[in-house]
Short mmCIF file of C-alpha atoms and ligand atoms in Angstrom, two decimals:
data_model
loop_
_atom_site.label_atom_id
_atom_site.label_comp_id
_atom_site.label_asym_id
_atom_site.label_seq_id
_atom_site.Cartn_x
_atom_site.Cartn_y
_atom_site.Cartn_z
CA MET A 1 75.74 143.85 91.98
CA LYS A 2 78.59 141.45 91.39
CA THR A 3 81.06 144.23 90.77
CA SER A 4 80.12 146.20 93.84
CA LEU A 5 80.42 143.11 96.06
CA LEU A 6 83.93 142.44 94.78
CA TYR A 7 84.81 146.05 95.42
CA LEU A 8 83.67 145.81 99.00
CA LEU A 9 85.67 142.63 99.52
CA ALA A 10 88.78 144.27 98.10
CA LEU A 11 88.55 147.33 100.38
CA PRO A 12 90.09 145.84 103.57
CA ALA A 13 93.02 144.48 101.58
CA VAL A 14 93.64 147.83 99.96
CA TYR A 15 93.47 149.79 103.21
CA GLY A 16 94.64 147.24 105.83
CA ALA A 17 97.48 145.22 104.28
CA PRO A 18 101.11 146.22 103.67
CA THR A 19 101.85 147.05 100.05
CA SER A 20 104.18 144.01 99.73
CA ASN A 21 101.23 141.56 99.93
CA PRO A 22 100.81 140.24 96.30
CA PRO A 23 97.32 140.41 94.81
CA LEU A 24 95.23 137.23 94.86
CA ARG A 25 95.75 136.72 91.12
CA GLY A 26 98.90 136.97 89.01
CA SER A 27 99.10 138.49 85.56
CA GLU A 28 98.73 137.36 81.95
CA VAL A 29 102.52 137.70 81.61
CA LEU A 30 102.65 134.16 83.14
CA LEU A 31 100.81 132.56 80.25
CA GLY A 32 102.74 129.99 78.23
CA TYR A 33 106.34 129.98 77.07
CA SER A 34 108.75 132.74 77.90
CA ALA A 35 112.52 132.58 77.89
CA SER A 36 112.47 133.91 81.41
CA ASN A 37 110.35 131.05 82.86
CA THR A 38 112.19 129.19 85.60
CA VAL A 39 112.50 125.41 85.27
CA SER A 40 113.12 123.26 88.35
CA ASP A 41 116.55 121.61 88.46
CA GLN A 42 115.62 119.44 91.44
CA ASN A 43 116.39 115.79 90.74
CA THR A 44 113.41 113.57 91.68
CA ASP A 45 115.12 110.52 90.27
CA ASP A 46 117.51 109.77 93.09
CA ILE A 47 114.94 109.03 95.85
CA PRO A 48 116.73 106.62 98.21
CA TYR A 49 114.81 103.42 99.05
CA VAL A 50 115.54 99.81 99.90
CA PRO A 51 113.24 97.19 98.26
CA VAL A 52 111.53 94.88 100.77
CA PRO A 53 111.69 91.08 100.32
CA GLY A 54 109.69 90.05 97.21
CA GLN A 55 109.60 93.54 95.70
CA THR A 56 112.18 92.85 93.02
CA ASP A 57 110.59 89.50 92.07
CA THR A 58 108.57 89.47 88.88
CA ALA A 59 105.35 91.42 89.35
CA ASP A 60 103.09 88.44 88.51
CA LEU A 61 104.49 86.47 91.47
CA GLY A 62 102.75 89.11 93.60
CA ALA A 63 104.16 88.10 96.99
CA TYR A 64 102.92 90.11 99.95
CA LEU A 65 105.21 93.13 100.51
CA ASP A 66 105.69 94.10 104.14
CA PHE A 67 106.25 97.83 104.10
CA SER A 68 105.61 98.26 107.86
CA ASP A 69 109.32 98.99 108.60
CA ALA A 70 110.44 99.88 105.06
CA GLU A 71 112.79 102.87 104.88
CA SER A 72 110.77 104.48 102.09
CA PRO A 73 108.05 102.33 100.55
CA GLN A 74 107.88 102.80 96.78
CA PRO A 75 105.22 101.88 94.19
CA MET A 76 107.40 99.40 92.38
CA ARG A 77 107.16 95.67 91.72
CA GLY A 78 109.67 93.77 89.62
CA SER A 79 110.30 95.90 86.56
CA THR A 80 107.01 97.84 86.91
CA GLY A 81 106.20 101.15 88.62
CA GLY A 82 108.47 103.96 89.71
CA THR A 83 109.32 106.10 92.73
CA ASP A 84 106.90 108.46 94.37
CA PRO A 85 108.34 111.89 95.33
CA GLY A 86 104.96 112.82 96.90
CA PRO A 87 102.66 114.23 97.97
CA ARG A 88 101.46 111.17 99.83
CA ASN A 89 100.52 109.76 103.23
CA GLU A 90 103.10 107.04 104.03
CA ASN A 91 100.90 105.67 106.82
CA TYR A 92 98.38 104.45 104.21
CA ASP A 93 101.10 103.14 101.91
CA ARG A 94 102.69 101.07 104.72
CA ILE A 95 99.48 99.25 105.60
CA ASN A 96 98.17 98.92 102.00
CA SER A 97 101.16 97.60 100.15
CA ASP A 98 98.94 95.81 97.62
CA LYS A 99 97.46 99.20 96.69
CA LEU A 100 100.84 100.98 96.50
CA ALA A 101 102.55 98.19 94.57
CA PRO A 102 99.82 95.81 93.32
CA PRO A 103 100.60 92.32 92.09
CA GLY A 104 101.02 92.22 88.30
CA THR A 105 97.90 90.05 88.16
CA ASP A 106 95.63 92.89 89.30
CA GLU A 107 93.79 94.58 86.44
CA GLY A 108 91.21 97.26 85.91
CA GLN A 109 88.82 98.51 88.52
CA THR A 110 86.57 96.31 90.70
CA ILE A 111 84.20 97.63 93.31
CA ASN A 112 85.87 98.96 96.45
CA ALA A 113 85.89 95.92 98.71
CA GLN A 114 87.29 97.54 101.83
CA TRP A 115 86.05 99.97 104.44
CA PRO A 116 87.94 100.53 107.73
CA MET A 117 85.43 101.23 110.54
CA GLY A 118 88.20 103.57 111.74
CA LEU A 119 87.19 105.92 108.91
CA SER A 120 83.52 105.82 109.85
CA HIS A 121 81.99 108.72 111.76
CA ASN A 122 81.57 107.64 115.37
CA ARG A 123 78.20 108.29 116.99
CA LEU A 124 78.90 108.84 120.69
CA GLY A 125 76.34 107.75 123.33
CA LEU A 126 75.10 109.88 126.20
CA ASN A 127 77.17 110.20 129.41
CA GLY A 128 80.05 107.97 128.38
CA SER A 129 77.66 105.05 127.69
CA GLY A 130 79.15 103.85 124.40
CA TRP A 131 79.37 104.52 120.69
CA ALA A 132 78.50 103.14 117.26
CA ARG A 133 80.18 103.21 113.88
CA GLN A 134 78.58 102.03 110.70
CA GLU A 135 79.45 100.88 107.20
CA ASN A 136 76.82 101.12 104.52
CA GLU A 137 76.35 102.06 100.89
CA VAL A 138 77.15 105.72 101.66
CA VAL A 139 80.77 104.79 102.32
CA MET A 140 80.96 101.52 100.34
CA PRO A 141 78.71 101.93 97.27
CA GLY A 142 79.36 98.38 95.95
CA ALA A 143 78.12 96.75 99.23
CA THR A 144 74.45 96.71 98.30
CA LEU A 145 73.15 93.63 100.08
CA MET A 146 74.36 94.15 103.62
CA ALA A 147 75.43 96.96 105.97
CA GLY A 148 77.24 96.67 109.31
CA VAL A 149 77.57 98.42 112.65
CA ASP A 150 80.23 98.05 115.34
CA MET A 151 78.69 99.07 118.67
CA ARG A 152 80.04 99.49 122.19
CA LEU A 153 77.89 99.69 125.34
CA GLU A 154 79.63 100.39 128.69
CA ALA A 155 78.46 98.43 131.72
CA GLY A 156 74.73 98.88 132.27
CA ALA A 157 74.22 100.98 129.12
CA TYR A 158 71.35 100.40 126.70
CA ARG A 159 70.89 100.42 122.96
CA GLU A 160 67.44 101.92 123.22
CA LEU A 161 64.33 99.73 122.65
CA HIS A 162 63.77 99.78 118.86
CA TRP A 163 62.84 97.96 115.69
CA HIS A 164 63.72 98.27 112.01
CA VAL A 165 62.69 97.22 108.52
CA ALA A 166 65.87 95.13 108.06
CA SER A 167 66.73 91.90 109.82
CA GLU A 168 69.63 92.05 112.34
CA TRP A 169 72.32 89.37 112.79
CA SER A 170 74.94 89.98 115.50
CA LEU A 171 78.22 88.56 116.73
CA VAL A 172 79.35 89.58 120.24
CA LEU A 173 82.93 90.77 119.99
CA ASN A 174 83.71 91.44 123.60
CA GLY A 175 81.96 91.30 127.00
CA SER A 176 78.30 90.33 127.43
CA CYS A 177 74.83 91.73 127.23
CA ARG A 178 71.19 90.88 127.84
CA ILE A 179 68.84 90.83 124.85
CA GLU A 180 65.10 90.90 125.08
CA THR A 181 62.23 90.82 122.54
CA VAL A 182 58.51 90.38 122.11
CA ASN A 183 57.40 88.99 118.77
CA GLU A 184 54.22 89.59 116.74
CA ASN A 185 52.43 86.74 118.60
CA GLY A 186 53.24 88.23 122.01
CA GLN A 187 55.82 85.51 122.78
CA THR A 188 58.72 86.80 124.84
CA PHE A 189 62.42 86.10 124.77
CA VAL A 190 65.25 87.00 127.07
CA ASP A 191 68.85 85.72 127.11
CA ASP A 192 72.37 86.70 128.07
CA VAL A 193 75.03 86.42 125.33
CA SER A 194 78.80 86.68 125.61
CA GLU A 195 81.82 87.11 123.38
CA GLY A 196 81.49 84.74 120.36
CA ASP A 197 77.70 84.29 120.63
CA VAL A 198 75.23 85.39 117.94
CA TRP A 199 71.71 86.67 117.79
CA PHE A 200 69.16 87.27 115.03
CA PHE A 201 66.13 89.55 115.08
CA PRO A 202 63.71 89.21 112.18
CA PRO A 203 62.45 92.40 110.52
CA GLY A 204 60.13 94.48 112.64
CA VAL A 205 60.58 92.53 115.84
CA PRO A 206 61.22 95.10 118.60
CA HIS A 207 64.14 94.49 120.88
CA SER A 208 66.43 95.92 123.49
CA ILE A 209 70.10 95.36 124.34
CA GLN A 210 71.69 96.14 127.70
CA ALA A 211 75.35 95.62 128.56
CA LEU A 212 76.02 93.47 131.61
CA ASP A 213 78.68 94.29 134.21
CA ASP A 214 81.65 93.81 131.93
CA GLY A 215 80.27 96.06 129.14
CA VAL A 216 79.91 94.76 125.59
CA GLU A 217 81.03 95.36 122.01
CA PHE A 218 79.16 93.69 119.17
CA LEU A 219 78.88 93.65 115.40
CA LEU A 220 75.51 94.02 113.69
CA ILE A 221 74.83 92.99 110.08
CA PHE A 222 71.63 94.13 108.33
CA ASP A 223 70.20 92.60 105.15
CA ASP A 224 70.16 95.97 103.35
CA GLY A 225 73.19 97.88 102.10
CA SER A 226 71.41 101.21 102.59
CA PHE A 227 70.54 100.51 106.23
CA SER A 228 71.40 103.34 108.63
CA GLU A 229 71.58 103.10 112.42
CA ASP A 230 70.28 106.70 112.47
CA ASN A 231 66.96 105.62 110.95
CA THR A 232 65.64 102.94 113.29
CA PHE A 233 62.22 103.08 114.99
CA LEU A 234 62.90 104.07 118.61
CA ALA A 235 60.64 103.70 121.65
CA THR A 236 61.23 107.35 122.64
CA GLU A 237 60.39 108.64 119.16
CA VAL A 238 57.24 106.59 118.73
CA PHE A 239 55.96 108.01 122.02
CA ALA A 240 57.13 111.54 121.29
CA HIS A 241 55.23 111.55 117.99
CA GLN A 242 51.76 110.48 119.18
CA PRO A 243 49.19 113.03 120.47
CA LYS A 244 49.23 112.69 124.25
CA ALA A 245 45.48 112.15 124.20
CA VAL A 246 46.05 109.18 121.95
CA LEU A 247 48.73 107.77 124.22
CA ALA A 248 46.34 108.12 127.21
CA LYS A 249 43.57 106.33 125.31
CA ASN A 250 45.91 103.65 123.99
CA PHE A 251 47.31 102.72 127.40
CA ASP A 252 44.13 103.58 129.38
CA LEU A 253 46.19 106.00 131.52
CA PRO A 254 45.86 109.61 132.56
CA VAL A 255 47.52 112.09 130.21
CA ALA A 256 49.75 113.14 133.12
CA ALA A 257 51.41 109.72 133.02
CA PHE A 258 53.24 110.96 129.89
CA ASP A 259 54.44 114.28 131.31
CA ASP A 260 58.07 113.18 131.53
CA ILE A 261 58.55 111.12 128.41
CA PRO A 262 61.78 112.15 126.61
CA GLU A 263 61.49 114.74 123.88
CA ASP A 264 64.49 113.39 122.02
CA GLU A 265 65.77 109.94 121.39
CA LEU A 266 68.18 108.38 123.85
CA TYR A 267 69.77 105.87 121.42
CA ILE A 268 72.79 104.80 123.56
CA PHE A 269 72.45 105.83 127.21
CA PRO A 270 73.31 104.72 130.76
CA GLY A 271 70.88 102.49 132.61
CA THR A 272 70.15 100.82 135.91
CA PRO A 273 72.30 97.67 135.98
CA ALA A 274 70.40 94.56 134.86
CA PRO A 275 69.60 92.19 137.71
CA ALA A 276 72.10 89.33 137.78
CA ASN A 277 69.18 86.87 137.99
CA ILE A 278 67.81 86.90 134.41
CA SER A 279 64.53 85.27 135.58
CA GLU A 280 63.63 88.57 137.24
CA GLN A 281 63.31 90.02 133.76
CA ASN A 282 61.26 87.13 132.39
CA VAL A 283 57.93 88.70 131.51
CA THR A 284 55.40 86.29 130.06
CA GLY A 285 51.86 86.95 128.86
CA SER A 286 49.25 84.40 127.78
CA ALA A 287 51.28 83.70 124.61
CA GLY A 288 54.10 82.43 126.77
CA ILE A 289 57.76 82.40 125.85
CA LEU A 290 59.28 81.95 122.43
CA PRO A 291 59.77 78.17 121.74
CA GLN A 292 63.41 77.04 122.01
CA SER A 293 63.43 76.06 118.36
CA GLN A 294 62.74 79.69 117.34
CA SER A 295 65.34 81.16 119.73
CA TYR A 296 66.76 84.51 118.74
CA SER A 297 70.17 83.61 120.17
CA TYR A 298 72.66 80.87 119.40
CA HIS A 299 75.59 80.21 121.78
CA PHE A 300 78.13 80.03 118.98
CA SER A 301 80.99 80.60 121.45
CA GLU A 302 80.38 77.06 122.76
CA GLN A 303 80.52 75.44 119.29
CA PRO A 304 83.94 73.81 118.80
CA ALA A 305 85.85 74.88 115.69
CA HIS A 306 86.19 72.41 112.78
CA GLU A 307 89.91 71.93 112.12
CA ALA A 308 91.20 72.63 108.63
CA GLN A 309 94.75 72.23 107.26
CA GLY A 310 95.87 75.83 107.91
CA GLY A 311 93.41 76.93 110.58
CA SER A 312 89.81 76.26 111.58
CA VAL A 313 86.25 77.14 110.59
CA LYS A 314 82.90 77.38 112.40
CA ILE A 315 79.65 77.74 110.51
CA VAL A 316 76.32 78.94 111.83
CA ASP A 317 73.25 78.97 109.58
CA SER A 318 69.60 77.96 109.64
CA GLN A 319 70.51 74.25 110.02
CA THR A 320 71.27 74.84 113.67
CA PHE A 321 69.92 78.38 114.13
CA PRO A 322 66.56 78.14 112.35
CA ILE A 323 65.23 81.68 113.00
CA SER A 324 68.19 83.06 111.08
CA ASP A 325 66.62 82.04 107.79
CA ASN A 326 68.37 84.73 105.66
CA THR A 327 71.77 85.09 107.30
CA ALA A 328 74.57 82.55 107.43
CA ALA A 329 78.09 83.00 108.69
CA ALA A 330 81.52 81.40 109.06
CA LEU A 331 84.04 82.37 111.68
CA VAL A 332 87.47 81.54 110.24
CA THR A 333 90.89 81.30 111.87
CA VAL A 334 93.95 81.22 109.62
CA HIS A 335 97.37 80.41 111.12
CA PRO A 336 100.42 82.39 109.99
CA GLY A 337 101.42 81.37 106.43
CA GLY A 338 97.94 79.96 105.82
CA MET A 339 95.13 81.15 103.59
CA ARG A 340 91.35 80.80 103.28
CA GLU A 341 91.41 79.06 99.90
CA ILE A 342 90.28 80.67 96.62
CA HIS A 343 86.50 80.34 96.53
CA TRP A 344 83.21 82.09 95.76
CA HIS A 345 79.72 82.06 97.16
CA PRO A 346 77.17 80.87 94.58
CA THR A 347 74.08 82.20 96.41
CA SER A 348 75.05 85.49 98.02
CA ASP A 349 77.40 88.43 98.37
CA GLU A 350 79.81 88.15 101.30
CA TRP A 351 80.16 90.82 104.00
CA THR A 352 83.41 90.29 105.87
CA PHE A 353 84.68 91.66 109.18
CA PHE A 354 88.31 91.41 110.27
CA ILE A 355 88.60 90.67 113.98
CA SER A 356 92.31 90.06 114.60
CA GLY A 357 95.58 89.65 112.71
CA GLN A 358 96.15 90.98 109.20
CA ALA A 359 95.22 89.78 105.73
CA ARG A 360 94.99 90.45 102.06
CA ALA A 361 92.47 89.30 99.47
CA THR A 362 92.13 89.58 95.71
CA LEU A 363 88.62 90.25 94.44
CA PHE A 364 88.25 88.83 90.93
CA THR A 365 85.30 89.98 88.83
CA ALA A 366 84.35 88.67 85.37
CA PRO A 367 85.70 88.96 82.83
CA SER A 368 89.13 90.15 83.83
CA THR A 369 89.22 92.68 86.63
CA ALA A 370 91.03 92.02 89.88
CA THR A 371 92.03 94.19 92.86
CA THR A 372 94.08 93.14 95.88
CA PHE A 373 93.14 94.69 99.23
CA ASP A 374 94.97 94.64 102.57
CA TYR A 375 92.94 94.31 105.73
CA ARG A 376 93.40 95.04 109.45
CA PRO A 377 91.22 94.50 112.47
CA GLY A 378 88.07 96.65 112.31
CA ASP A 379 88.03 96.57 108.49
CA VAL A 380 84.97 95.52 106.49
CA GLY A 381 85.41 93.51 103.31
CA TYR A 382 82.83 92.82 100.57
CA PHE A 383 82.83 90.19 97.88
CA PRO A 384 79.88 90.11 95.43
CA GLN A 385 78.08 86.83 94.69
CA SER A 386 80.17 84.38 92.61
CA ASN A 387 83.16 86.77 92.54
CA SER A 388 86.21 84.74 93.57
CA HIS A 389 88.47 85.68 96.47
CA TYR A 390 91.00 84.18 98.88
CA ILE A 391 91.98 85.58 102.27
CA GLU A 392 95.68 85.21 103.06
CA ASN A 393 97.19 85.69 106.51
CA THR A 394 99.96 88.32 105.90
CA GLY A 395 101.07 88.59 109.52
CA ASP A 396 102.82 86.50 112.11
CA GLU A 397 99.80 85.85 114.37
CA ASP A 398 96.48 84.13 113.82
CA LEU A 399 94.06 85.87 111.47
CA VAL A 400 90.42 85.74 112.61
CA PHE A 401 87.59 87.04 110.45
CA LEU A 402 83.86 86.58 109.90
CA GLU A 403 82.19 85.82 106.57
CA VAL A 404 78.48 86.72 106.46
CA LEU A 405 76.10 85.67 103.68
CA GLN A 406 72.47 86.51 102.91
CA THR A 407 71.22 82.96 102.54
CA ASP A 408 69.72 80.22 104.69
CA GLN A 409 72.66 77.78 104.12
CA PHE A 410 76.32 78.74 104.16
CA SER A 411 77.84 77.58 100.89
CA ASP A 412 80.96 78.14 98.85
CA VAL A 413 82.59 76.76 95.71
CA SER A 414 86.28 75.88 96.12
CA LEU A 415 88.48 76.56 93.08
CA GLY A 416 90.84 73.78 94.21
CA GLN A 417 88.02 71.24 94.56
CA TRP A 418 86.49 72.18 91.21
CA ILE A 419 89.73 71.85 89.31
CA GLY A 420 90.82 68.79 91.29
CA SER A 421 87.50 67.05 90.55
CA THR A 422 87.55 67.84 86.84
CA PRO A 423 88.99 65.21 84.46
CA LYS A 424 92.76 65.83 84.24
CA GLN A 425 92.74 65.88 80.44
CA ILE A 426 90.34 68.80 80.44
CA VAL A 427 92.42 70.62 83.05
CA ALA A 428 95.65 69.97 81.10
CA ASP A 429 94.15 71.15 77.81
CA THR A 430 92.84 74.33 79.44
CA LEU A 431 95.43 75.37 81.94
CA HIS A 432 98.59 73.72 80.58
CA LEU A 433 99.64 72.35 83.94
CA PRO A 434 102.47 69.76 83.94
CA GLN A 435 101.61 66.16 84.82
CA SER A 436 103.45 66.54 88.17
CA ALA A 437 101.00 69.31 89.13
CA LEU A 438 97.92 67.38 87.89
CA ASP A 439 98.97 64.48 90.10
CA ARG A 440 98.80 66.69 93.18
CA LEU A 441 95.38 68.35 92.64
CA ARG A 442 92.91 67.65 95.47
CA THR A 443 89.33 66.61 95.20
CA GLU A 444 88.58 67.87 98.71
CA LYS A 445 87.43 71.29 99.82
CA MET A 446 90.16 72.63 102.09
CA TYR A 447 88.55 75.81 103.46
CA VAL A 448 91.90 76.91 104.92
CA VAL A 449 95.21 75.79 103.33
CA SER A 450 98.48 75.88 105.27
CA GLY A 451 100.78 77.07 102.57
CA SER A 452 103.39 74.66 103.89
CA THR A 453 103.81 72.82 100.59
CA THR A 454 104.27 76.02 98.56
CA GLU A 455 107.51 75.82 96.58
CA ILE A 456 108.16 79.14 94.91
C1 LIG B 1 73.86 112.42 132.06
O1 LIG B 1 74.64 113.49 132.50
C2 LIG B 1 73.89 114.67 132.73
C3 LIG B 1 74.85 115.84 132.98
O2 LIG B 1 75.87 115.37 133.84
C4 LIG B 1 72.92 114.43 133.91
O3 LIG B 1 72.15 115.57 134.16
C5 LIG B 1 72.04 113.27 133.53
O4 LIG B 1 71.21 112.92 134.65
C6 LIG B 1 72.84 112.03 133.17
N1 LIG B 1 71.93 111.03 132.64
C7 LIG B 1 72.04 109.78 132.97
C8 LIG B 1 71.00 108.86 132.38
O5 LIG B 1 72.94 109.35 133.70
C1 LIG B 2 87.93 92.53 125.51
O1 LIG B 2 88.31 93.76 126.07
C2 LIG B 2 89.27 93.68 127.11
C3 LIG B 2 89.44 95.05 127.65
O2 LIG B 2 90.00 95.93 126.69
C4 LIG B 2 90.52 93.13 126.48
O3 LIG B 2 91.47 92.93 127.53
C5 LIG B 2 90.25 91.79 125.84
O4 LIG B 2 91.44 91.34 125.20
C6 LIG B 2 89.12 91.95 124.82
N1 LIG B 2 88.81 90.68 124.22
C7 LIG B 2 88.91 90.47 122.92
C8 LIG B 2 88.52 89.12 122.42
O5 LIG B 2 89.28 91.36 122.16
C1 LIG B 3 60.71 82.25 131.80
O1 LIG B 3 59.52 81.70 132.23
C2 LIG B 3 59.10 80.54 131.54
C3 LIG B 3 57.81 80.10 132.08
O2 LIG B 3 56.87 81.08 132.02
C4 LIG B 3 60.19 79.48 131.65
O3 LIG B 3 59.80 78.36 130.92
C5 LIG B 3 61.51 80.01 131.22
O4 LIG B 3 62.50 79.05 131.46
C6 LIG B 3 61.86 81.27 131.94
N1 LIG B 3 63.07 81.83 131.42
C7 LIG B 3 64.00 82.36 132.19
C8 LIG B 3 65.20 82.93 131.54
O5 LIG B 3 63.90 82.40 133.43
C1 LIG B 4 65.65 84.27 140.23
O1 LIG B 4 64.46 84.94 140.06
C2 LIG B 4 63.28 84.08 140.03
C3 LIG B 4 62.08 84.90 139.67
O2 LIG B 4 62.05 86.07 140.42
C4 LIG B 4 63.20 83.37 141.38
O3 LIG B 4 62.07 82.49 141.34
C5 LIG B 4 64.43 82.61 141.63
O4 LIG B 4 64.41 82.06 142.93
C6 LIG B 4 65.68 83.50 141.55
N1 LIG B 4 66.86 82.66 141.62
C7 LIG B 4 67.86 82.99 142.45
C8 LIG B 4 69.06 82.06 142.39
O5 LIG B 4 67.80 83.92 143.22
#
């Protein structure tokens, strides 16, 4: 059987192709050494390149290497590495210089702590109504605690009425939308949220989202790394999968009322524009509206940022947004030259989203592995619980990013505060810092350092 199939496949080649076409396989004459073998005399050693600032410094200094305009970026740092004749994709190398030429302090293999949403499959909505891209364990296996979705709804478009097993925390990235829910007690909730605001829907609470006149883009974070946007419970599907006689009985309606229900899900689809007056969509039953203290929205955009040395920080967690009892977040701005200080989160993994500017971070995992990642807007980062990291602004504009934790209170341990608040003798014995350095250690948590005092 196998032989005859091969014979059939070979026939067209035998009869159709010119005799000069070599066969698919060579011959055993090519095995191993022969005096007649040809050896390349191409010199791969004289690849021209110009080192970028910092590249010839000792590898352990590990300064950020800006390859964006480099003539020919090469995987070299200090005395380590060597040229790359290819094959390669220089576009990746230019924006991931810490991967191409890592600091000498990187070691071993950590989890992959980076996923660009730009590499996620985009699920397009009906009739130009929007799209959604997701990051979950399928693309980022080490990100087990949380998954994220970046979603766009054009003006008037809906994310279909739905619910899910996971909880949902959201930050509005652009524009505005109306969110609406009914909880298990029949209490209703409706609100309009704009860029910079957040919402939280507990597990199983059904909700809808409709873009207002300016359209909307928002980020969703779920408390489950294996969450998939493709597997939510949709209003269309729950109707499509009940016997029509059961629907009629359930709603006390004639069967004909369900003649036109959609056969397939709508997911993201165009809608009738929401009335500008939100009160027209305020439906209340005997249970009334959701009490203010349990609000599903928090107008984070109106919370002023707390100034730090090299930028600013805003935190939202259950202290001021009580319903969000398992998700806490910090929105961080880092000015050029500044850095979110080295820290770790003692109670949760961190799911990070880069909103603007550019950054790098080193993920350190016990006992001795470390990887440095470069981030751009639209990238997801991930730092497991108690694994240290910093986030350094590597560009010349403000860096803005979001840190999301699965915990009721946002918390972090600052390396600088820990060392600065430890008796100096212990620090000196352990780290061999000179007295001049011990004198300058700080007992305060900085959140964002400016880098202005750095003397290399
Ligand atoms: C979407 O476009 C199709 C084809 O143009 C049209 O038949 C349908 O009515 C549109 N649906 C909506 C909801 O606009
Ligand atoms: C929102 O989108 C508009 C249209 O593209 C853009 O001009 C604006 O800068 C965006 N805002 C933010 C914060 O990205
Ligand atoms: C909805 O109606 C309730 C009273 O039933 C009222 O307290 C609440 O303010 C209304 N909300 C909006 C958005 O109109
Ligand atoms: C908004 O709608 C509510 C409920 O329909 C109505 O009572 C109220 O007068 C409207 N407000 C305006 C400004 O039209």
